[in-house]
Tab-separated table of N, CA and C in Angstrom:
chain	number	residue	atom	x	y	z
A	10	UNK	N	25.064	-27.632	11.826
A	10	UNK	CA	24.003	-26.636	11.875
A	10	UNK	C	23.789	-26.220	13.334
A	11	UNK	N	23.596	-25.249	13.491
A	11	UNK	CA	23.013	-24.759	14.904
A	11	UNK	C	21.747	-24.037	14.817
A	12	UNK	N	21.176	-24.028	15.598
A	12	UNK	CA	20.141	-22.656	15.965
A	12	UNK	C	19.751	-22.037	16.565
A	13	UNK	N	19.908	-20.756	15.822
A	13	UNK	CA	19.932	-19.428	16.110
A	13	UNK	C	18.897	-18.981	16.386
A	14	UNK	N	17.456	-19.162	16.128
A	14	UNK	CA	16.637	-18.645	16.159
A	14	UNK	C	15.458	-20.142	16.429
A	15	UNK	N	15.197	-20.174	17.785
A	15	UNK	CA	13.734	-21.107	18.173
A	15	UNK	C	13.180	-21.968	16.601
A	16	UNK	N	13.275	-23.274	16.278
A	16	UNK	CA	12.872	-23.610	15.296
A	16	UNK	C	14.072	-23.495	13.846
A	17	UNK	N	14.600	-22.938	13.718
A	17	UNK	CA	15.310	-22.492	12.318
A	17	UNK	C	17.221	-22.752	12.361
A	18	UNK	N	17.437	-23.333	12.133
A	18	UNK	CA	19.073	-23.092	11.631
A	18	UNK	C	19.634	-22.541	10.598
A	19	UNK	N	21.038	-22.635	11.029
A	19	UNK	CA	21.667	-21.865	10.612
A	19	UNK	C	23.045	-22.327	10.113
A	20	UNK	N	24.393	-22.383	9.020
A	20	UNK	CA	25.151	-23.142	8.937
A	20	UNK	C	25.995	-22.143	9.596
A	21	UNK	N	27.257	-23.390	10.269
A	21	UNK	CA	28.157	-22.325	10.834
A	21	UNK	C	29.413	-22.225	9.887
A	22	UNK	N	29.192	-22.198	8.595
A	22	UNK	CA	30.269	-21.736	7.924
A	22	UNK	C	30.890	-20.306	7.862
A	23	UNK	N	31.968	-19.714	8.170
A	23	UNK	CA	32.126	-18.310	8.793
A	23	UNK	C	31.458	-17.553	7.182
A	24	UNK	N	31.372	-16.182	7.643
A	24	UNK	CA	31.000	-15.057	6.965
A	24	UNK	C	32.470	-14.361	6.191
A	25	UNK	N	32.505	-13.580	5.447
A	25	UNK	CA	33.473	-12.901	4.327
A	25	UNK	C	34.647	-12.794	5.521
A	26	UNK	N	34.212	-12.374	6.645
A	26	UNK	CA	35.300	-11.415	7.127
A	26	UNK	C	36.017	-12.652	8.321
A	27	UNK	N	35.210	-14.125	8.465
A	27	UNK	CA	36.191	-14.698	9.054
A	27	UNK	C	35.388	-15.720	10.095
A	28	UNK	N	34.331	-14.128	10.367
A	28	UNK	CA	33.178	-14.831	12.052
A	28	UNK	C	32.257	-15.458	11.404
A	29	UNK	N	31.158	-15.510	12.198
A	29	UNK	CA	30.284	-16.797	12.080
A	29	UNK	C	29.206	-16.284	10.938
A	30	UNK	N	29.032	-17.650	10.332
A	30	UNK	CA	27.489	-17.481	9.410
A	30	UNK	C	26.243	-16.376	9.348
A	31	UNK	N	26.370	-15.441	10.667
A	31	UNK	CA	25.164	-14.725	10.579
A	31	UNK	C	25.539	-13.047	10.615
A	32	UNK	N	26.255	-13.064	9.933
A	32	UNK	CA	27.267	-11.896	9.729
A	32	UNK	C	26.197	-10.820	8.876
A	33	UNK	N	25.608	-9.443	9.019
A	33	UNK	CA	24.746	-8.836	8.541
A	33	UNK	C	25.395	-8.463	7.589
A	34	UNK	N	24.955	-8.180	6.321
A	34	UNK	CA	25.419	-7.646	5.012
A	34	UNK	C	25.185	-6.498	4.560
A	35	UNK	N	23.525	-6.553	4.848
A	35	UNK	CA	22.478	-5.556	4.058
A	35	UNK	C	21.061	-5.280	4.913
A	36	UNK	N	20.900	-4.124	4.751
A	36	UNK	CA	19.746	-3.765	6.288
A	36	UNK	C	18.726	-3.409	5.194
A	37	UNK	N	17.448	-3.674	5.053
A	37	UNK	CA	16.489	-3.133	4.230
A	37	UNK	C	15.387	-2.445	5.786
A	38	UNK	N	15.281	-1.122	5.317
A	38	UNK	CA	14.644	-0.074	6.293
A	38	UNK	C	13.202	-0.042	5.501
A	39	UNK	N	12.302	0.162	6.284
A	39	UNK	CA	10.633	0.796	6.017
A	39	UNK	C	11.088	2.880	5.845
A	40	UNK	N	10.582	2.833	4.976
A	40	UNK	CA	10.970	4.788	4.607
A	40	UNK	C	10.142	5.253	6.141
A	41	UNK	N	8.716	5.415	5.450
A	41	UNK	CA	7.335	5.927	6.459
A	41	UNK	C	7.341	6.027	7.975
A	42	UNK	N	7.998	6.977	8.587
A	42	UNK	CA	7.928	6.510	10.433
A	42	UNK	C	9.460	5.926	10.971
A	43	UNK	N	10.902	5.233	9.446
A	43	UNK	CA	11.691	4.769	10.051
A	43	UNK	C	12.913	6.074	9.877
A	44	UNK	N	12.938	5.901	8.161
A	44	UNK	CA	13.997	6.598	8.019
A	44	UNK	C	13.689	7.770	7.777
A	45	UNK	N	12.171	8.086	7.391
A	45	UNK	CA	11.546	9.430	7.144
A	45	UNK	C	10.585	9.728	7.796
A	46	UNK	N	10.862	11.403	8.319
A	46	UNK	CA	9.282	11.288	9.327
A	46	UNK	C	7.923	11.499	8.061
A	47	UNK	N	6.600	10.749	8.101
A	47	UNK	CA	5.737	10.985	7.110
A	47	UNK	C	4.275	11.377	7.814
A	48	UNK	N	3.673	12.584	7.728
A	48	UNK	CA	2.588	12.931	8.284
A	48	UNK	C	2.259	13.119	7.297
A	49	UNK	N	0.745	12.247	6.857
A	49	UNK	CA	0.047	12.065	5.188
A	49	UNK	C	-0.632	13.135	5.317
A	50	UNK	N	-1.943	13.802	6.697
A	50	UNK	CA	-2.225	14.742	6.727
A	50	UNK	C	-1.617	16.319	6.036
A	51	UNK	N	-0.697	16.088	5.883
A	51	UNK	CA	-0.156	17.219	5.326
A	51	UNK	C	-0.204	17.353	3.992
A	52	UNK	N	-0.806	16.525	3.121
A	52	UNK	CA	-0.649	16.493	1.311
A	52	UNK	C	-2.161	17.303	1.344
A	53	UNK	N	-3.307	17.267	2.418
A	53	UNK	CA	-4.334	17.793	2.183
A	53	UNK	C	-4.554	19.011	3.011
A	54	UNK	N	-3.598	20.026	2.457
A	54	UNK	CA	-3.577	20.955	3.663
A	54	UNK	C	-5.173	21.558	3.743
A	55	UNK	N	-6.105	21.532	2.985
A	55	UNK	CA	-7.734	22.309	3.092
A	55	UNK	C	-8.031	21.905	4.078
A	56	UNK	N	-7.953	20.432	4.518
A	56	UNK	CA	-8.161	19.092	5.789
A	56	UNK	C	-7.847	20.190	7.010
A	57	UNK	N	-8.678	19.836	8.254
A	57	UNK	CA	-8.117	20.191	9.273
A	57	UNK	C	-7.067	19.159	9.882
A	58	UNK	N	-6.102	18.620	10.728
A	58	UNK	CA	-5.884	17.265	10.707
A	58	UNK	C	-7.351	16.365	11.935
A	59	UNK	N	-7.940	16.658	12.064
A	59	UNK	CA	-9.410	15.809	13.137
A	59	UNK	C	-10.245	15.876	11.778
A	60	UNK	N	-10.158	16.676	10.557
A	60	UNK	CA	-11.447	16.393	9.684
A	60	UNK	C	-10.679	15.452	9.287
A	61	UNK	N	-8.588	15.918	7.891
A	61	UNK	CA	-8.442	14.567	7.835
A	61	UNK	C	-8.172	13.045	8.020
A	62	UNK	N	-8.101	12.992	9.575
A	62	UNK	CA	-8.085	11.876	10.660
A	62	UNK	C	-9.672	11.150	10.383
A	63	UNK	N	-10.874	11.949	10.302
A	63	UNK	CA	-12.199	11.481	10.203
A	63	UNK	C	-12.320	10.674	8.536
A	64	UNK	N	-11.787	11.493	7.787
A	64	UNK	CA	-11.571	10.722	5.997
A	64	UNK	C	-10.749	9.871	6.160
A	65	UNK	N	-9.730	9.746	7.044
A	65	UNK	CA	-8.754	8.251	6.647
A	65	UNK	C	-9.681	7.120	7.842
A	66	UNK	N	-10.322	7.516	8.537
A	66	UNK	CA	-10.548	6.653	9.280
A	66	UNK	C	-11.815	5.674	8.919
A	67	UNK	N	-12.908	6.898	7.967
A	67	UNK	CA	-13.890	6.348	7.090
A	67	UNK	C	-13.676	5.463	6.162
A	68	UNK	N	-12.711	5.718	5.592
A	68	UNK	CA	-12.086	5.091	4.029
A	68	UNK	C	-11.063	3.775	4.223
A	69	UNK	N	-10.593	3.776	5.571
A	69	UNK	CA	-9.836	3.058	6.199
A	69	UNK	C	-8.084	3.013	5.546
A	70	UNK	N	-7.927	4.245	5.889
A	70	UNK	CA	-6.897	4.584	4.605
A	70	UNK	C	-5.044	3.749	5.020
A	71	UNK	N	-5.366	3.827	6.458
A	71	UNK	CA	-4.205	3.086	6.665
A	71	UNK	C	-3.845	1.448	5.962
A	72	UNK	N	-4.934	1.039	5.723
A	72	UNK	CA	-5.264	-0.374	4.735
A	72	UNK	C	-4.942	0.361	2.809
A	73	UNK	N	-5.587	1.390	2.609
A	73	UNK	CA	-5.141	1.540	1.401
A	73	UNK	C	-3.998	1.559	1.142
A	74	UNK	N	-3.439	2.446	2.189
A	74	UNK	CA	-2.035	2.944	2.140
A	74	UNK	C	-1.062	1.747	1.717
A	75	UNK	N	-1.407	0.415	2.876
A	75	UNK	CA	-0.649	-0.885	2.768
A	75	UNK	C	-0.871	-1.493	1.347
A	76	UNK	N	-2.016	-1.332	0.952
A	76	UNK	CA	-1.919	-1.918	-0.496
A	76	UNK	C	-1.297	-1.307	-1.688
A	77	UNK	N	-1.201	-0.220	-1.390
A	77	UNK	CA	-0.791	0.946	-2.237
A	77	UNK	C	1.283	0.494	-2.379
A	78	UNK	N	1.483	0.051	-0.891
A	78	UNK	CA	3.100	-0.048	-0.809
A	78	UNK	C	3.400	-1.332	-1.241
A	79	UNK	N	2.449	-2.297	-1.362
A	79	UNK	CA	2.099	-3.804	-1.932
A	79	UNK	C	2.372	-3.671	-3.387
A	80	UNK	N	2.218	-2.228	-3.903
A	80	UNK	CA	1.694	-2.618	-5.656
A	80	UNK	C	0.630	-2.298	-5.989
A	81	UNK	N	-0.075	-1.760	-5.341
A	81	UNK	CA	-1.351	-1.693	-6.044
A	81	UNK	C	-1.425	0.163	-6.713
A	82	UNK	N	-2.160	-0.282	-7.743
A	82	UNK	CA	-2.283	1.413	-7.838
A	82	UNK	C	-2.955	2.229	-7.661
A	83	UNK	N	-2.887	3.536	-6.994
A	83	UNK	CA	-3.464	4.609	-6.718
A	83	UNK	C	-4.860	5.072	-7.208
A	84	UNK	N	-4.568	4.868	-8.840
A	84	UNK	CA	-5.926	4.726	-9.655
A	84	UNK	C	-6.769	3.973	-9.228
A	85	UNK	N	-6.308	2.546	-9.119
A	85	UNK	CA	-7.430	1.710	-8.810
A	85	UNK	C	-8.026	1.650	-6.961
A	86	UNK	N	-7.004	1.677	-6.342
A	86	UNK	CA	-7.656	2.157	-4.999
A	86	UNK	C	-8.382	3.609	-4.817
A	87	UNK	N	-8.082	4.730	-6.077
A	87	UNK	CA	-8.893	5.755	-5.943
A	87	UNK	C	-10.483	5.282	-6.617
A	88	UNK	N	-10.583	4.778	-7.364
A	88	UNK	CA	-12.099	4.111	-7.637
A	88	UNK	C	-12.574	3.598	-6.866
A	89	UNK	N	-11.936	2.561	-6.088
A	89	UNK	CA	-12.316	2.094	-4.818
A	89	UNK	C	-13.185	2.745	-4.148
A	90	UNK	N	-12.828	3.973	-3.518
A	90	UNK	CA	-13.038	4.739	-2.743
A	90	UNK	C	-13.754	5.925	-3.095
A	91	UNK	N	-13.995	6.090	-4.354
A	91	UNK	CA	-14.933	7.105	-5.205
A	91	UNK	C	-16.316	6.224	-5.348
A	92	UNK	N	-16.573	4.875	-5.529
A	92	UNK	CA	-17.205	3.934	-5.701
A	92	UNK	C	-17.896	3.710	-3.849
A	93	UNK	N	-17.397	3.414	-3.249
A	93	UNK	CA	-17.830	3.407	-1.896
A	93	UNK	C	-17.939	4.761	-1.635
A	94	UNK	N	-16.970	5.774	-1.157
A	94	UNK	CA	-17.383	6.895	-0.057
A	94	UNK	C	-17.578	8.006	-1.148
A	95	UNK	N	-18.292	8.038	-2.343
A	95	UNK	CA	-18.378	9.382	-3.463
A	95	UNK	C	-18.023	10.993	-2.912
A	96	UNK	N	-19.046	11.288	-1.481
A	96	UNK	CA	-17.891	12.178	-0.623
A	96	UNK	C	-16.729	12.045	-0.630
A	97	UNK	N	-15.891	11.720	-1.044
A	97	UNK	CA	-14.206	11.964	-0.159
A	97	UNK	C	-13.469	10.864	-1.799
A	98	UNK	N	-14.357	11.056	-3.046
A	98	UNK	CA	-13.559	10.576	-4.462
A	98	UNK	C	-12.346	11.902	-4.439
A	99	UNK	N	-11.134	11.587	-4.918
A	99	UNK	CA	-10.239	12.190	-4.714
A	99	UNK	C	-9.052	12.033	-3.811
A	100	UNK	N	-9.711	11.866	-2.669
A	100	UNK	CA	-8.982	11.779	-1.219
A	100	UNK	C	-7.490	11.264	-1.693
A	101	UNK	N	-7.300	9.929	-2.354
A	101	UNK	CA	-6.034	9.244	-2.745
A	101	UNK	C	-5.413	10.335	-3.895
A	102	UNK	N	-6.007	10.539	-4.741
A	102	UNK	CA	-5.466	11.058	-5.842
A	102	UNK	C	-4.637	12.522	-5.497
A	103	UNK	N	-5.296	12.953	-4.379
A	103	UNK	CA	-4.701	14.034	-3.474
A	103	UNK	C	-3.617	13.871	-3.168
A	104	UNK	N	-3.753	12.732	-2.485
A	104	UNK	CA	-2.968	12.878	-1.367
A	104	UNK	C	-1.472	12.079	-2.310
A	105	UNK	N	-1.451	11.261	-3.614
A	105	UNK	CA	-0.841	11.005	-4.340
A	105	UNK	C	0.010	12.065	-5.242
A	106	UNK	N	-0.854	13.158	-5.607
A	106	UNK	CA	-0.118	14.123	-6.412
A	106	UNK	C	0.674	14.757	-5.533
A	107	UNK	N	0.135	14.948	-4.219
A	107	UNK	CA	1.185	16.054	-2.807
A	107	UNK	C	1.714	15.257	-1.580
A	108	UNK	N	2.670	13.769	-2.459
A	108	UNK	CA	2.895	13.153	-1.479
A	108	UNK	C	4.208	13.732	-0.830
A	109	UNK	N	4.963	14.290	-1.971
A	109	UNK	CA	5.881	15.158	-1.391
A	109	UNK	C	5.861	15.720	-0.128
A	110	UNK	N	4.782	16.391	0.201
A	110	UNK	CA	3.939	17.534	1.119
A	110	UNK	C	4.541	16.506	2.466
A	111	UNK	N	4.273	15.235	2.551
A	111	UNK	CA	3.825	14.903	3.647
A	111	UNK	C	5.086	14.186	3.912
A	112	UNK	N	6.236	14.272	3.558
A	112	UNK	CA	7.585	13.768	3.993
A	112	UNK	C	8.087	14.846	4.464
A	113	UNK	N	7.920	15.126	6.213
A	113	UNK	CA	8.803	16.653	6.398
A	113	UNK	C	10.513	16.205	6.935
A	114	UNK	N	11.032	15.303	6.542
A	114	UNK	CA	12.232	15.129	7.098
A	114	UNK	C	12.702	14.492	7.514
A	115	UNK	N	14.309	13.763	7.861
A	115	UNK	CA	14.530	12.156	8.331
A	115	UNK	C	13.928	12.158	9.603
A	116	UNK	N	13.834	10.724	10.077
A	116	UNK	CA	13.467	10.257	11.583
A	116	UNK	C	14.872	11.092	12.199
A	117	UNK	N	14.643	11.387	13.878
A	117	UNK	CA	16.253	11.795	14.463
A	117	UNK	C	17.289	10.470	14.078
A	118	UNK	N	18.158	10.582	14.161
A	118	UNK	CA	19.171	9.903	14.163
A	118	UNK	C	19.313	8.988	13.468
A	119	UNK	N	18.315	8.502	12.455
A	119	UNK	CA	18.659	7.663	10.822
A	119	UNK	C	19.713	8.030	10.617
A	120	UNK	N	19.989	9.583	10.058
A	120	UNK	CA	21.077	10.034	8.311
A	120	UNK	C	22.904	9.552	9.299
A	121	UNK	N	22.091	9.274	10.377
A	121	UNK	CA	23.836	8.781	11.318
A	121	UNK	C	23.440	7.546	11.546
A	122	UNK	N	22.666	6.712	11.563
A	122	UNK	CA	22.532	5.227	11.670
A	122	UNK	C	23.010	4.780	10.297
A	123	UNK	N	22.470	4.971	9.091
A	123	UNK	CA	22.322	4.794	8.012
A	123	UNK	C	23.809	5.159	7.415
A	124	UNK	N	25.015	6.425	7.731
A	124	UNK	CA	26.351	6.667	7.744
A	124	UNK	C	27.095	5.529	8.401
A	125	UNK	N	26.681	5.422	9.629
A	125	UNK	CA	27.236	4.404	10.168
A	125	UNK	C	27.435	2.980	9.865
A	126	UNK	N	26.027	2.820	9.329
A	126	UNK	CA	26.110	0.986	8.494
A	126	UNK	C	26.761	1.094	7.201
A	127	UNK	N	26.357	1.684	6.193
A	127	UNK	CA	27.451	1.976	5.399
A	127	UNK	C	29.176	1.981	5.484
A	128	UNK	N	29.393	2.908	6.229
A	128	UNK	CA	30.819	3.035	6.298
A	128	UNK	C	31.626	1.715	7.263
A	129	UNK	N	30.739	0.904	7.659
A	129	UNK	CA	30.624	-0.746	8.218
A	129	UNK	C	30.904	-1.726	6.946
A	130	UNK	N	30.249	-1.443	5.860
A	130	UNK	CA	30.205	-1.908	4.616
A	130	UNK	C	29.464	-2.446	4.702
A	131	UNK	N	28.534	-2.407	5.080
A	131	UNK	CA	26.591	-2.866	5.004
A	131	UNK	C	25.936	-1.910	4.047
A	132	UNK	N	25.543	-2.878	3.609
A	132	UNK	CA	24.421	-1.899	2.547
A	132	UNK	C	22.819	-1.597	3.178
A	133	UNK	N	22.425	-0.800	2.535
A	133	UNK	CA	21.077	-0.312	2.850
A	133	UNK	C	20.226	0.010	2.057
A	134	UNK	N	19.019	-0.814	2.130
A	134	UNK	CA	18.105	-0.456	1.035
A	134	UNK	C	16.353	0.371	2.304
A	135	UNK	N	15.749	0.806	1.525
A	135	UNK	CA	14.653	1.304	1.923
A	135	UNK	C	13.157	1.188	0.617
C-alpha cells in the first residue's frame, strides 16, 4: 500500500493500461458554473436582476437550490417558501417551469475538455 493522499492509501496494483493504481477512468462534472454557464436570474425575466438578487437572497435560494440538486422537490421547497415569504410564493415554481431560460451555454472550453477526456477513454458523467 502506499499513500497517495495525507492519511488514505492506495494499492499499487497497476491500472487496465499497465501504470499505477490511480489511473482516472471516469470524471463526474457539476453542470451549474462547470460545464454550463447558469444565470437563474434569467427564468424570471419580469425580475430586474438587483430585485431578483433581493428574492434569492430573502428566501435564501442558493440553499434551496442545494436541496433541490439533493432530491428534494420543487413542490415541496415551493411551500416552503409560500409558507414563510407569501410575497415571493411562486418564486421556485418559476423559476422551475423556465429553467431552460437560465442555461445560456457551455462554460469556455468544457465541449473541448469534455472531447478530450473522452477520446482518452474516460468517461464523463455530469
Amino acid at each position: 500500500m502506499r499513500e497517495s493522499i495525507p492519511g488514505m492509501t492506495a494499492p499499487e496494483t497497476p491500472g487496465p493500461d499497465g501504470r499505477g493504481g490511480d489511473v482516472v477512468d471516469t470524471v463526474v462534472l457539476d453542470l451549474g458554473q462547470v460545464v454550463l454557464r447558469w444565470e437563474p436570474w434569467r427564468a424570471h425575466p419580469h425580475l430586474s436582476i438587483t430585485a431578483w438578487e433581493a428574492v434569492a437572497r430573502e428566501i435564501d435560494f442558493p440553499s434551496l437550490n442545494l436541496r433541490a440538486d439533493a432530491g428534494e422537490s420543487f413542490a415541496s421547497l415551493e411551500a416552503e417558501v409560500a409558507a414563510s415569504w407569501p410575497e415571493h410564493a411562486g418564486f421556485l415554481a418559476r423559476y422551475e417551469a423556465a429553467f431552460a431560460d437560465a442555461i445560456v451555454g457551455p462554460v469556455p472550453g468544457m465541449p473541448e475538455l469534455v472531447t478530450d477526456l473522452r477520446s482518452a477513454g474516460c468517461g464523463c458523467s455530469a
